[in-house]
Amino acid sequence: MIRVLMISADPKILEEGSQVRSRMKEYGQLFKELHIVVTTVGGKEGPVRIAENVTAYPTASRSKL
């Protein structure tokens, strides 16, 4: 199986119950592991477990750049 690293600018991935987060769970079923780097401004730091094999990593940056 394949391990995937994804980069996203959609902070809704980190919101519990959002449609985007649900979609990431579905994508996770296609791969052995799915790791998502989410560009965020401030806020939560550290990895967020979305599913058993899906993890999101918010950047918690000062700016989107």
PDB file of N, CA and C in Angstrom:
ATOM      1  N   MET A   1       0.843  -1.190   0.000  1.00  0.00           N
ATOM      2  CA  MET A   1       0.000   0.000   0.000  1.00  0.00           C
ATOM      3  C   MET A   1       0.885   1.250   0.000  1.00  0.00           C
ATOM      4  N   ILE A   2       0.264   2.330  -0.338  1.00  0.00           N
ATOM      5  CA  ILE A   2       0.970   3.602  -0.516  1.00  0.00           C
ATOM      6  C   ILE A   2       0.793   4.504   0.704  1.00  0.00           C
ATOM      7  N   ARG A   3       1.876   5.223   1.022  1.00  0.00           N
ATOM      8  CA  ARG A   3       1.828   6.269   2.049  1.00  0.00           C
ATOM      9  C   ARG A   3       1.807   7.602   1.316  1.00  0.00           C
ATOM     10  N   VAL A   4       0.901   8.505   1.724  1.00  0.00           N
ATOM     11  CA  VAL A   4       0.713   9.769   1.006  1.00  0.00           C
ATOM     12  C   VAL A   4       0.931  10.954   1.940  1.00  0.00           C
ATOM     13  N   LEU A   5       1.637  11.965   1.432  1.00  0.00           N
ATOM     14  CA  LEU A   5       1.785  13.244   2.116  1.00  0.00           C
ATOM     15  C   LEU A   5       1.045  14.277   1.281  1.00  0.00           C
ATOM     16  N   MET A   6       0.066  14.935   1.885  1.00  0.00           N
ATOM     17  CA  MET A   6      -0.765  15.920   1.193  1.00  0.00           C
ATOM     18  C   MET A   6      -0.551  17.280   1.852  1.00  0.00           C
ATOM     19  N   ILE A   7      -0.574  18.322   1.050  1.00  0.00           N
ATOM     20  CA  ILE A   7      -0.507  19.688   1.573  1.00  0.00           C
ATOM     21  C   ILE A   7      -1.828  20.364   1.249  1.00  0.00           C
ATOM     22  N   SER A   8      -2.439  20.984   2.247  1.00  0.00           N
ATOM     23  CA  SER A   8      -3.745  21.605   2.068  1.00  0.00           C
ATOM     24  C   SER A   8      -3.789  22.980   2.719  1.00  0.00           C
ATOM     25  N   ALA A   9      -4.594  23.858   2.133  1.00  0.00           N
ATOM     26  CA  ALA A   9      -4.807  25.186   2.701  1.00  0.00           C
ATOM     27  C   ALA A   9      -6.205  25.295   3.316  1.00  0.00           C
ATOM     28  N   ASP A  10      -6.897  24.176   3.453  1.00  0.00           N
ATOM     29  CA  ASP A  10      -8.266  24.182   3.976  1.00  0.00           C
ATOM     30  C   ASP A  10      -8.283  23.838   5.464  1.00  0.00           C
ATOM     31  N   PRO A  11      -8.458  24.837   6.326  1.00  0.00           N
ATOM     32  CA  PRO A  11      -8.436  24.583   7.773  1.00  0.00           C
ATOM     33  C   PRO A  11      -9.646  23.778   8.268  1.00  0.00           C
ATOM     34  N   LYS A  12     -10.658  23.599   7.431  1.00  0.00           N
ATOM     35  CA  LYS A  12     -11.825  22.809   7.845  1.00  0.00           C
ATOM     36  C   LYS A  12     -11.469  21.340   8.061  1.00  0.00           C
ATOM     37  N   ILE A  13     -10.320  20.920   7.564  1.00  0.00           N
ATOM     38  CA  ILE A  13      -9.846  19.550   7.819  1.00  0.00           C
ATOM     39  C   ILE A  13      -9.711  19.324   9.320  1.00  0.00           C
ATOM     40  N   LEU A  14      -9.413  20.376  10.051  1.00  0.00           N
ATOM     41  CA  LEU A  14      -9.199  20.264  11.496  1.00  0.00           C
ATOM     42  C   LEU A  14     -10.486  20.375  12.303  1.00  0.00           C
ATOM     43  N   GLU A  15     -11.605  20.729  11.651  1.00  0.00           N
ATOM     44  CA  GLU A  15     -12.889  20.900  12.346  1.00  0.00           C
ATOM     45  C   GLU A  15     -13.634  19.573  12.447  1.00  0.00           C
ATOM     46  N   GLU A  16     -13.916  19.180  13.679  1.00  0.00           N
ATOM     47  CA  GLU A  16     -14.675  17.959  13.935  1.00  0.00           C
ATOM     48  C   GLU A  16     -16.043  18.048  13.258  1.00  0.00           C
ATOM     49  N   GLY A  17     -16.409  17.027  12.495  1.00  0.00           N
ATOM     50  CA  GLY A  17     -17.726  16.962  11.869  1.00  0.00           C
ATOM     51  C   GLY A  17     -17.847  17.677  10.525  1.00  0.00           C
ATOM     52  N   SER A  18     -16.784  18.311  10.039  1.00  0.00           N
ATOM     53  CA  SER A  18     -16.882  19.018   8.753  1.00  0.00           C
ATOM     54  C   SER A  18     -16.892  18.019   7.592  1.00  0.00           C
ATOM     55  N   GLN A  19     -17.461  18.443   6.459  1.00  0.00           N
ATOM     56  CA  GLN A  19     -17.503  17.593   5.276  1.00  0.00           C
ATOM     57  C   GLN A  19     -16.103  17.322   4.747  1.00  0.00           C
ATOM     58  N   VAL A  20     -15.232  18.318   4.850  1.00  0.00           N
ATOM     59  CA  VAL A  20     -13.859  18.158   4.372  1.00  0.00           C
ATOM     60  C   VAL A  20     -13.148  17.075   5.184  1.00  0.00           C
ATOM     61  N   ARG A  21     -13.320  17.101   6.477  1.00  0.00           N
ATOM     62  CA  ARG A  21     -12.687  16.097   7.353  1.00  0.00           C
ATOM     63  C   ARG A  21     -13.210  14.699   7.027  1.00  0.00           C
ATOM     64  N   SER A  22     -14.512  14.594   6.779  1.00  0.00           N
ATOM     65  CA  SER A  22     -15.103  13.302   6.403  1.00  0.00           C
ATOM     66  C   SER A  22     -14.506  12.795   5.100  1.00  0.00           C
ATOM     67  N   ARG A  23     -14.296  13.708   4.159  1.00  0.00           N
ATOM     68  CA  ARG A  23     -13.705  13.336   2.878  1.00  0.00           C
ATOM     69  C   ARG A  23     -12.275  12.821   3.069  1.00  0.00           C
ATOM     70  N   MET A  24     -11.520  13.444   3.979  1.00  0.00           N
ATOM     71  CA  MET A  24     -10.155  12.993   4.246  1.00  0.00           C
ATOM     72  C   MET A  24     -10.159  11.576   4.832  1.00  0.00           C
ATOM     73  N   LYS A  25     -11.147  11.269   5.674  1.00  0.00           N
ATOM     74  CA  LYS A  25     -11.283   9.915   6.218  1.00  0.00           C
ATOM     75  C   LYS A  25     -11.503   8.919   5.091  1.00  0.00           C
ATOM     76  N   GLU A  26     -12.350   9.297   4.120  1.00  0.00           N
ATOM     77  CA  GLU A  26     -12.604   8.427   2.976  1.00  0.00           C
ATOM     78  C   GLU A  26     -11.341   8.236   2.140  1.00  0.00           C
ATOM     79  N   TYR A  27     -10.605   9.314   1.914  1.00  0.00           N
ATOM     80  CA  TYR A  27      -9.338   9.202   1.184  1.00  0.00           C
ATOM     81  C   TYR A  27      -8.393   8.250   1.907  1.00  0.00           C
ATOM     82  N   GLY A  28      -8.407   8.305   3.220  1.00  0.00           N
ATOM     83  CA  GLY A  28      -7.542   7.455   4.017  1.00  0.00           C
ATOM     84  C   GLY A  28      -7.777   5.972   3.775  1.00  0.00           C
ATOM     85  N   GLN A  29      -8.983   5.604   3.376  1.00  0.00           N
ATOM     86  CA  GLN A  29      -9.297   4.204   3.104  1.00  0.00           C
ATOM     87  C   GLN A  29      -8.574   3.688   1.859  1.00  0.00           C
ATOM     88  N   LEU A  30      -8.093   4.613   1.029  1.00  0.00           N
ATOM     89  CA  LEU A  30      -7.409   4.230  -0.206  1.00  0.00           C
ATOM     90  C   LEU A  30      -5.917   3.985  -0.017  1.00  0.00           C
ATOM     91  N   PHE A  31      -5.375   4.420   1.138  1.00  0.00           N
ATOM     92  CA  PHE A  31      -3.940   4.371   1.357  1.00  0.00           C
ATOM     93  C   PHE A  31      -3.598   3.709   2.681  1.00  0.00           C
ATOM     94  N   LYS A  32      -2.348   3.269   2.790  1.00  0.00           N
ATOM     95  CA  LYS A  32      -1.879   2.716   4.061  1.00  0.00           C
ATOM     96  C   LYS A  32      -1.823   3.814   5.112  1.00  0.00           C
ATOM     97  N   GLU A  33      -1.262   4.979   4.728  1.00  0.00           N
ATOM     98  CA  GLU A  33      -1.193   6.134   5.618  1.00  0.00           C
ATOM     99  C   GLU A  33      -1.450   7.396   4.802  1.00  0.00           C
ATOM    100  N   LEU A  34      -2.147   8.349   5.407  1.00  0.00           N
ATOM    101  CA  LEU A  34      -2.372   9.660   4.793  1.00  0.00           C
ATOM    102  C   LEU A  34      -1.984  10.717   5.823  1.00  0.00           C
ATOM    103  N   HIS A  35      -0.982  11.523   5.479  1.00  0.00           N
ATOM    104  CA  HIS A  35      -0.515  12.605   6.334  1.00  0.00           C
ATOM    105  C   HIS A  35      -0.811  13.913   5.609  1.00  0.00           C
ATOM    106  N   ILE A  36      -1.452  14.848   6.308  1.00  0.00           N
ATOM    107  CA  ILE A  36      -1.872  16.103   5.692  1.00  0.00           C
ATOM    108  C   ILE A  36      -1.256  17.273   6.448  1.00  0.00           C
ATOM    109  N   VAL A  37      -0.470  18.087   5.744  1.00  0.00           N
ATOM    110  CA  VAL A  37       0.057  19.323   6.316  1.00  0.00           C
ATOM    111  C   VAL A  37      -0.949  20.411   5.959  1.00  0.00           C
ATOM    112  N   VAL A  38      -1.541  21.023   6.991  1.00  0.00           N
ATOM    113  CA  VAL A  38      -2.578  22.029   6.787  1.00  0.00           C
ATOM    114  C   VAL A  38      -2.015  23.405   7.132  1.00  0.00           C
ATOM    115  N   THR A  39      -1.984  24.297   6.151  1.00  0.00           N
ATOM    116  CA  THR A  39      -1.486  25.645   6.413  1.00  0.00           C
ATOM    117  C   THR A  39      -2.540  26.400   7.216  1.00  0.00           C
ATOM    118  N   THR A  40      -2.183  26.776   8.424  1.00  0.00           N
ATOM    119  CA  THR A  40      -3.082  27.514   9.300  1.00  0.00           C
ATOM    120  C   THR A  40      -2.353  28.714   9.879  1.00  0.00           C
ATOM    121  N   VAL A  41      -3.112  29.721  10.243  1.00  0.00           N
ATOM    122  CA  VAL A  41      -2.547  30.904  10.882  1.00  0.00           C
ATOM    123  C   VAL A  41      -2.901  30.813  12.356  1.00  0.00           C
ATOM    124  N   GLY A  42      -1.878  30.686  13.194  1.00  0.00           N
ATOM    125  CA  GLY A  42      -2.094  30.573  14.639  1.00  0.00           C
ATOM    126  C   GLY A  42      -2.896  29.326  14.974  1.00  0.00           C
ATOM    127  N   GLY A  43      -3.539  29.364  16.102  1.00  0.00           N
ATOM    128  CA  GLY A  43      -4.416  28.262  16.499  1.00  0.00           C
ATOM    129  C   GLY A  43      -3.678  27.044  17.009  1.00  0.00           C
ATOM    130  N   LYS A  44      -4.326  25.908  16.845  1.00  0.00           N
ATOM    131  CA  LYS A  44      -3.901  24.635  17.372  1.00  0.00           C
ATOM    132  C   LYS A  44      -2.560  24.168  16.798  1.00  0.00           C
ATOM    133  N   GLU A  45      -1.725  23.621  17.656  1.00  0.00           N
ATOM    134  CA  GLU A  45      -0.444  23.059  17.243  1.00  0.00           C
ATOM    135  C   GLU A  45      -0.448  21.563  17.520  1.00  0.00           C
ATOM    136  N   GLY A  46       0.420  20.858  16.863  1.00  0.00           N
ATOM    137  CA  GLY A  46       0.553  19.424  17.081  1.00  0.00           C
ATOM    138  C   GLY A  46      -0.353  18.623  16.176  1.00  0.00           C
ATOM    139  N   PRO A  47      -0.041  17.353  16.008  1.00  0.00           N
ATOM    140  CA  PRO A  47      -0.809  16.496  15.115  1.00  0.00           C
ATOM    141  C   PRO A  47      -2.231  16.267  15.597  1.00  0.00           C
ATOM    142  N   VAL A  48      -3.134  16.117  14.637  1.00  0.00           N
ATOM    143  CA  VAL A  48      -4.541  15.836  14.916  1.00  0.00           C
ATOM    144  C   VAL A  48      -4.883  14.523  14.238  1.00  0.00           C
ATOM    145  N   ARG A  49      -5.274  13.533  15.018  1.00  0.00           N
ATOM    146  CA  ARG A  49      -5.633  12.221  14.475  1.00  0.00           C
ATOM    147  C   ARG A  49      -7.062  12.297  13.951  1.00  0.00           C
ATOM    148  N   ILE A  50      -7.231  12.068  12.655  1.00  0.00           N
ATOM    149  CA  ILE A  50      -8.546  12.126  12.019  1.00  0.00           C
ATOM    150  C   ILE A  50      -9.150  10.729  11.929  1.00  0.00           C
ATOM    151  N   ALA A  51      -8.322   9.752  11.628  1.00  0.00           N
ATOM    152  CA  ALA A  51      -8.712   8.340  11.590  1.00  0.00           C
ATOM    153  C   ALA A  51      -7.485   7.534  11.989  1.00  0.00           C
ATOM    154  N   GLU A  52      -7.630   6.240  12.051  1.00  0.00           N
ATOM    155  CA  GLU A  52      -6.517   5.389  12.484  1.00  0.00           C
ATOM    156  C   GLU A  52      -5.263   5.607  11.640  1.00  0.00           C
ATOM    157  N   ASN A  53      -5.440   5.833  10.347  1.00  0.00           N
ATOM    158  CA  ASN A  53      -4.290   5.994   9.461  1.00  0.00           C
ATOM    159  C   ASN A  53      -4.227   7.375   8.806  1.00  0.00           C
ATOM    160  N   VAL A  54      -4.999   8.334   9.327  1.00  0.00           N
ATOM    161  CA  VAL A  54      -5.028   9.690   8.773  1.00  0.00           C
ATOM    162  C   VAL A  54      -4.681  10.686   9.876  1.00  0.00           C
ATOM    163  N   THR A  55      -3.625  11.481   9.632  1.00  0.00           N
ATOM    164  CA  THR A  55      -3.181  12.472  10.603  1.00  0.00           C
ATOM    165  C   THR A  55      -2.992  13.808   9.906  1.00  0.00           C
ATOM    166  N   ALA A  56      -3.474  14.882  10.550  1.00  0.00           N
ATOM    167  CA  ALA A  56      -3.299  16.243  10.025  1.00  0.00           C
ATOM    168  C   ALA A  56      -2.317  16.986  10.924  1.00  0.00           C
ATOM    169  N   TYR A  57      -1.482  17.803  10.298  1.00  0.00           N
ATOM    170  CA  TYR A  57      -0.458  18.567  11.005  1.00  0.00           C
ATOM    171  C   TYR A  57      -0.650  20.051  10.711  1.00  0.00           C
ATOM    172  N   PRO A  58      -1.308  20.802  11.604  1.00  0.00           N
ATOM    173  CA  PRO A  58      -1.466  22.245  11.373  1.00  0.00           C
ATOM    174  C   PRO A  58      -0.123  22.968  11.517  1.00  0.00           C
ATOM    175  N   THR A  59       0.108  23.951  10.667  1.00  0.00           N
ATOM    176  CA  THR A  59       1.381  24.664  10.713  1.00  0.00           C
ATOM    177  C   THR A  59       1.412  25.722  11.811  1.00  0.00           C
ATOM    178  N   ALA A  60       0.244  26.237  12.209  1.00  0.00           N
ATOM    179  CA  ALA A  60       0.142  27.271  13.256  1.00  0.00           C
ATOM    180  C   ALA A  60       1.137  28.407  12.988  1.00  0.00           C
ATOM    181  N   SER A  61       1.194  28.858  11.753  1.00  0.00           N
ATOM    182  CA  SER A  61       2.144  29.909  11.333  1.00  0.00           C
ATOM    183  C   SER A  61       1.627  31.294  11.664  1.00  0.00           C
ATOM    184  N   ARG A  62       2.506  32.263  11.505  1.00  0.00           N
ATOM    185  CA  ARG A  62       2.114  33.674  11.675  1.00  0.00           C
ATOM    186  C   ARG A  62       1.358  34.173  10.463  1.00  0.00           C
ATOM    187  N   SER A  63       1.644  33.613   9.279  1.00  0.00           N
ATOM    188  CA  SER A  63       0.937  33.976   8.056  1.00  0.00           C
ATOM    189  C   SER A  63       0.830  32.746   7.164  1.00  0.00           C
ATOM    190  N   LYS A  64      -0.016  32.825   6.139  1.00  0.00           N
ATOM    191  CA  LYS A  64      -0.183  31.699   5.217  1.00  0.00           C
ATOM    192  C   LYS A  64       1.084  31.454   4.402  1.00  0.00           C
ATOM    193  N   LEU A  65       1.897  32.487   4.222  1.00  0.00           N
ATOM    194  CA  LEU A  65       3.127  32.326   3.456  1.00  0.00           C
ATOM    195  C   LEU A  65       4.157  31.610   4.282  1.00  0.00           C
TER     196      LEU A  65
END
